[in-house]
């Protein structure tokens, strides 16, 4: 009987150790599950009411126009983001991991560069403008795309398969992000068109034959109009 009791205590000790080991294994697996879930969870950014600047895990700086969104998981194996609205990217170069942007109906891939993507719902198209470096712009990752270099822009109309190169100067499409308009012997008609698109206001001018050069802060439209009127001896009215 003594031997039987000893064996029973030994079995109970083994059962206890086995239970502890199982509990530890379960806790470890649960911890790994939570860790992986957190790593794979989406991080979402919304520019609500104002321009928003953020830094991604790879030190890429992103500027979102009001109403734009950006989402990403993690940058461990790749660098992929999804976006809506208008977003400016200053991408940290990493030749081993291209930076990929998806808008739902367009795809952009770069190594390291500065560029803007405008996928605003009101446009019914996606436009890309490259400030520096080189960008691949396509319908999706499997489609044949267009390579854009510094100073180039392109538009992918809704329903089309290939981006179309823009022939007009798109430098001031970055005015919202840069904070300034830049004009270089620009026809006044184009200047007012740029201001109209930015501020959502129409203008009437007494003489559109003039040309303008200069740099103007985006902070004060009335000051811009006053300076243009003074420099070109014209009258400009808001509509």
Short mmCIF file of C-alpha atoms in Angstrom, two decimals:
data_model
loop_
_atom_site.label_atom_id
_atom_site.label_comp_id
_atom_site.label_asym_id
_atom_site.label_seq_id
_atom_site.Cartn_x
_atom_site.Cartn_y
_atom_site.Cartn_z
CA UNK A 1 0.00 0.00 0.00
CA UNK A 2 2.87 2.42 0.79
CA UNK A 3 4.26 1.81 -2.66
CA UNK A 4 0.84 2.47 -4.19
CA UNK A 5 0.52 5.79 -2.32
CA UNK A 6 3.98 6.86 -3.47
CA UNK A 7 3.14 6.04 -7.06
CA UNK A 8 -0.13 7.97 -6.74
CA UNK A 9 1.69 11.08 -5.43
CA UNK A 10 4.19 10.77 -8.28
CA UNK A 11 1.40 10.59 -10.84
CA UNK A 12 -0.27 13.65 -9.29
CA UNK A 13 3.03 15.54 -9.42
CA UNK A 14 3.44 14.57 -13.10
CA UNK A 15 -0.16 15.62 -13.83
CA UNK A 16 0.46 18.96 -12.15
CA UNK A 17 3.63 19.56 -14.13
CA UNK A 18 1.89 18.55 -17.34
CA UNK A 19 -0.96 20.97 -16.60
CA UNK A 20 1.51 23.81 -15.98
CA UNK A 21 3.32 22.99 -19.23
CA UNK A 22 0.06 22.94 -21.20
CA UNK A 23 -1.08 26.21 -19.62
CA UNK A 24 2.26 27.82 -20.45
CA UNK A 25 2.06 26.59 -24.04
CA UNK A 26 -1.49 27.93 -24.39
CA UNK A 27 -0.43 31.29 -22.94
CA UNK A 28 2.53 31.44 -25.33
CA UNK A 29 0.37 30.63 -28.34
CA UNK A 30 -2.21 33.21 -27.27
CA UNK A 31 0.53 35.80 -26.80
CA UNK A 32 1.94 35.05 -30.26
CA UNK A 33 -1.57 35.32 -31.71
CA UNK A 34 -2.11 38.72 -30.10
CA UNK A 35 1.36 39.89 -31.20
CA UNK A 36 0.78 38.84 -34.81
CA UNK A 37 -2.71 40.32 -34.78
CA UNK A 38 -1.34 43.65 -33.57
CA UNK A 39 1.48 43.56 -36.13
CA UNK A 40 -0.96 42.83 -38.95
CA UNK A 41 -3.61 45.30 -37.81
CA UNK A 42 -4.31 48.26 -40.08
CA UNK A 43 -3.05 51.67 -39.02
CA UNK A 44 -5.40 54.30 -40.42
CA UNK A 45 -4.87 58.06 -40.73
CA UNK A 46 -7.56 60.61 -41.59
CA UNK A 47 -6.95 64.28 -42.31
CA UNK A 48 -10.08 65.67 -40.70
CA UNK A 49 -10.45 69.40 -41.17
CA UNK A 50 -6.84 70.30 -41.94
CA UNK A 51 -3.68 69.24 -43.74
CA UNK A 52 -2.02 66.41 -41.78
CA UNK A 53 1.66 65.38 -41.80
CA UNK A 54 2.77 61.98 -40.51
CA UNK A 55 5.87 59.77 -40.48
CA UNK A 56 5.62 56.13 -41.56
CA UNK A 57 7.67 53.28 -40.00
CA UNK A 58 10.37 53.56 -42.72
CA UNK A 59 10.73 57.34 -42.09
CA UNK A 60 8.75 58.21 -45.23
CA UNK A 61 6.95 61.52 -44.65
CA UNK A 62 3.37 61.79 -45.87
CA UNK A 63 1.23 64.91 -46.16
CA UNK A 64 -2.54 64.41 -46.43
CA UNK A 65 -4.84 67.11 -47.77
CA UNK A 66 -8.05 67.73 -45.84
CA UNK A 67 -10.33 64.68 -46.15
CA UNK A 68 -7.63 62.31 -47.40
CA UNK A 69 -7.02 58.90 -45.80
CA UNK A 70 -4.03 56.57 -45.57
CA UNK A 71 -3.81 53.02 -44.22
CA UNK A 72 -1.04 50.45 -43.88
CA UNK A 73 -0.25 47.29 -41.90
CA UNK A 74 3.45 47.05 -41.16
CA UNK A 75 6.62 47.59 -43.14
CA UNK A 76 8.48 44.43 -42.04
CA UNK A 77 8.51 42.58 -45.38
CA UNK A 78 7.22 45.24 -47.78
CA UNK A 79 6.08 48.87 -47.95
CA UNK A 80 2.47 49.05 -49.11
CA UNK A 81 -0.12 51.73 -48.39
CA UNK A 82 -3.70 52.39 -49.45
CA UNK A 83 -5.09 55.90 -49.83
CA UNK A 84 -7.97 58.13 -50.87
CA UNK A 85 -8.02 61.86 -51.60
CA UNK A 86 -4.89 63.90 -52.25
CA UNK A 87 -1.61 62.77 -50.66
CA UNK A 88 2.00 63.92 -51.04
CA UNK A 89 4.78 61.37 -50.42
CA UNK A 90 8.43 62.01 -49.56
CA UNK A 91 9.63 58.40 -49.73
CA UNK A 92 12.75 57.14 -47.97
CA UNK A 93 14.84 55.23 -50.51
CA UNK A 94 15.11 51.44 -50.05
CA UNK A 95 16.09 49.54 -53.19
CA UNK A 96 15.33 46.17 -51.57
CA UNK A 97 11.72 47.15 -50.83
CA UNK A 98 9.82 49.31 -53.33
CA UNK A 99 7.20 51.67 -51.93
CA UNK A 100 3.75 50.80 -53.33
CA UNK A 101 0.60 52.93 -53.30
CA UNK A 102 -2.90 51.68 -54.15
CA UNK A 103 -5.93 53.94 -54.62
CA UNK A 104 -8.48 51.26 -55.50
CA UNK A 105 -8.26 51.94 -59.23
CA UNK A 106 -4.60 52.92 -59.67
CA UNK A 107 -1.19 51.65 -58.59
CA UNK A 108 2.10 53.53 -58.06
CA UNK A 109 5.51 52.00 -57.33
CA UNK A 110 8.72 53.86 -56.41
CA UNK A 111 12.06 53.25 -54.70
CA UNK A 112 12.60 56.68 -53.20
CA UNK A 113 11.22 59.97 -54.48
CA UNK A 114 8.82 62.87 -53.88
CA UNK A 115 5.46 62.78 -55.62
CA UNK A 116 1.77 63.54 -55.27
CA UNK A 117 -1.22 61.29 -55.88
CA UNK A 118 -4.65 62.85 -56.29
CA UNK A 119 -7.43 60.26 -56.11
CA UNK A 120 -10.17 62.64 -54.97
CA UNK A 121 -13.62 61.18 -55.58
CA UNK A 122 -14.78 64.37 -57.32
CA UNK A 123 -12.15 63.98 -60.06
CA UNK A 124 -13.29 60.57 -61.40
CA UNK A 125 -9.64 59.98 -62.27
CA UNK A 126 -6.26 59.59 -60.58
CA UNK A 127 -3.43 62.02 -61.24
CA UNK A 128 0.23 61.72 -60.31
CA UNK A 129 2.84 64.47 -60.32
CA UNK A 130 6.53 63.73 -59.68
CA UNK A 131 8.62 66.39 -57.95
CA UNK A 132 11.82 64.33 -57.93
CA UNK A 133 12.98 60.80 -58.77
CA UNK A 134 11.06 58.28 -60.84
CA UNK A 135 7.61 56.70 -60.48
CA UNK A 136 5.77 53.80 -62.14
CA UNK A 137 2.09 54.67 -62.62
CA UNK A 138 -0.35 51.92 -63.72
CA UNK A 139 -3.91 50.63 -63.38
CA UNK A 140 -2.74 47.84 -61.04
CA UNK A 141 0.39 45.91 -60.10
CA UNK A 142 0.03 43.53 -63.06
CA UNK A 143 -0.74 46.17 -65.71
CA UNK A 144 1.67 47.89 -68.05
CA UNK A 145 2.33 51.36 -66.69
CA UNK A 146 3.89 54.71 -67.50
CA UNK A 147 7.23 55.79 -66.01
CA UNK A 148 7.20 59.40 -64.82
CA UNK A 149 10.33 61.40 -63.98
CA UNK A 150 10.96 64.75 -62.31
CA UNK A 151 8.52 67.43 -63.42
CA UNK A 152 6.20 64.98 -65.20
CA UNK A 153 2.55 64.27 -64.49
CA UNK A 154 -0.08 61.88 -65.81
CA UNK A 155 -3.78 61.17 -65.42
CA UNK A 156 -5.54 57.80 -65.39
CA UNK A 157 -9.20 58.43 -66.31
CA UNK A 158 -11.84 56.23 -64.73
CA UNK A 159 -12.34 53.08 -66.83
CA UNK A 160 -9.11 53.49 -68.83
CA UNK A 161 -6.17 51.09 -68.66
CA UNK A 162 -3.20 53.36 -69.36
CA UNK A 163 -2.26 56.75 -67.84
CA UNK A 164 -2.13 59.75 -70.19
CA UNK A 165 0.76 62.19 -69.90
CA UNK A 166 -0.17 65.72 -68.88
CA UNK A 167 1.21 68.42 -71.16
CA UNK A 168 0.52 71.38 -68.87
CA UNK A 169 2.84 72.50 -66.10
CA UNK A 170 1.65 70.89 -62.85
CA UNK A 171 4.11 72.56 -60.47
CA UNK A 172 1.38 74.49 -58.66
CA UNK A 173 -0.60 71.31 -58.02
CA UNK A 174 1.75 71.05 -55.01
CA UNK A 175 0.91 74.55 -53.73
CA UNK A 176 -1.34 73.13 -50.96
CA UNK A 177 1.56 71.07 -49.62
CA UNK A 178 4.37 73.55 -50.28
CA UNK A 179 2.45 76.62 -49.09
CA UNK A 180 3.37 78.77 -52.10
CA UNK A 181 2.38 79.39 -55.71
CA UNK A 182 5.26 79.70 -58.18
CA UNK A 183 4.76 81.50 -61.50
CA UNK A 184 7.41 81.96 -64.18
CA UNK A 185 6.31 84.28 -66.98
CA UNK A 186 2.89 82.61 -66.71
CA UNK A 187 -0.07 84.01 -68.67
CA UNK A 188 -2.45 85.77 -66.29
CA UNK A 189 -5.27 83.58 -67.55
CA UNK A 190 -3.38 80.50 -66.30
CA UNK A 191 -2.55 82.22 -63.02
CA UNK A 192 -6.21 82.93 -62.32
CA UNK A 193 -7.15 79.40 -63.33
CA UNK A 194 -4.64 78.05 -60.81
CA UNK A 195 -6.02 80.31 -58.07
CA UNK A 196 -9.58 79.38 -59.00
CA UNK A 197 -8.89 75.65 -58.73
CA UNK A 198 -7.12 76.07 -55.40
CA UNK A 199 -9.60 78.41 -53.68
CA UNK A 200 -12.77 77.24 -55.50
CA UNK A 201 -13.52 80.83 -56.55
CA UNK A 202 -14.01 82.28 -60.04
CA UNK A 203 -12.33 85.52 -61.16
CA UNK A 204 -12.91 88.23 -63.77
CA UNK A 205 -10.00 90.39 -64.93
CA UNK A 206 -9.84 93.59 -67.01
CA UNK A 207 -6.78 92.43 -69.02
CA UNK A 208 -5.75 88.79 -69.44
CA UNK A 209 -2.92 89.53 -71.88
CA UNK A 210 -0.41 90.16 -69.07
CA UNK A 211 2.11 87.60 -67.77
CA UNK A 212 3.25 87.05 -64.18
CA UNK A 213 6.43 85.89 -62.46
CA UNK A 214 6.81 85.51 -58.72
CA UNK A 215 6.21 83.40 -55.63
CA UNK A 216 3.13 83.93 -53.47
CA UNK A 217 2.06 82.46 -50.13
CA UNK A 218 -1.16 80.45 -50.22
CA UNK A 219 -2.21 81.84 -46.82
CA UNK A 220 -3.86 85.06 -48.04
CA UNK A 221 -5.79 85.17 -51.32
CA UNK A 222 -6.67 88.87 -50.92
CA UNK A 223 -2.98 89.73 -50.62
CA UNK A 224 -2.19 87.70 -53.74
CA UNK A 225 -4.86 89.58 -55.72
CA UNK A 226 -3.61 92.95 -54.43
CA UNK A 227 -0.01 92.14 -55.39
CA UNK A 228 -1.01 90.95 -58.88
CA UNK A 229 -3.15 94.03 -59.48
CA UNK A 230 -0.31 96.30 -58.40
CA UNK A 231 2.37 94.49 -60.40
CA UNK A 232 0.40 94.19 -63.65
CA UNK A 233 -1.84 97.26 -63.42
CA UNK A 234 -5.06 95.27 -63.75
CA UNK A 235 -8.30 94.89 -61.79
CA UNK A 236 -9.38 91.44 -60.59
CA UNK A 237 -12.81 90.68 -59.18
CA UNK A 238 -14.02 87.59 -57.36
CA UNK A 239 -17.19 85.97 -58.65
#
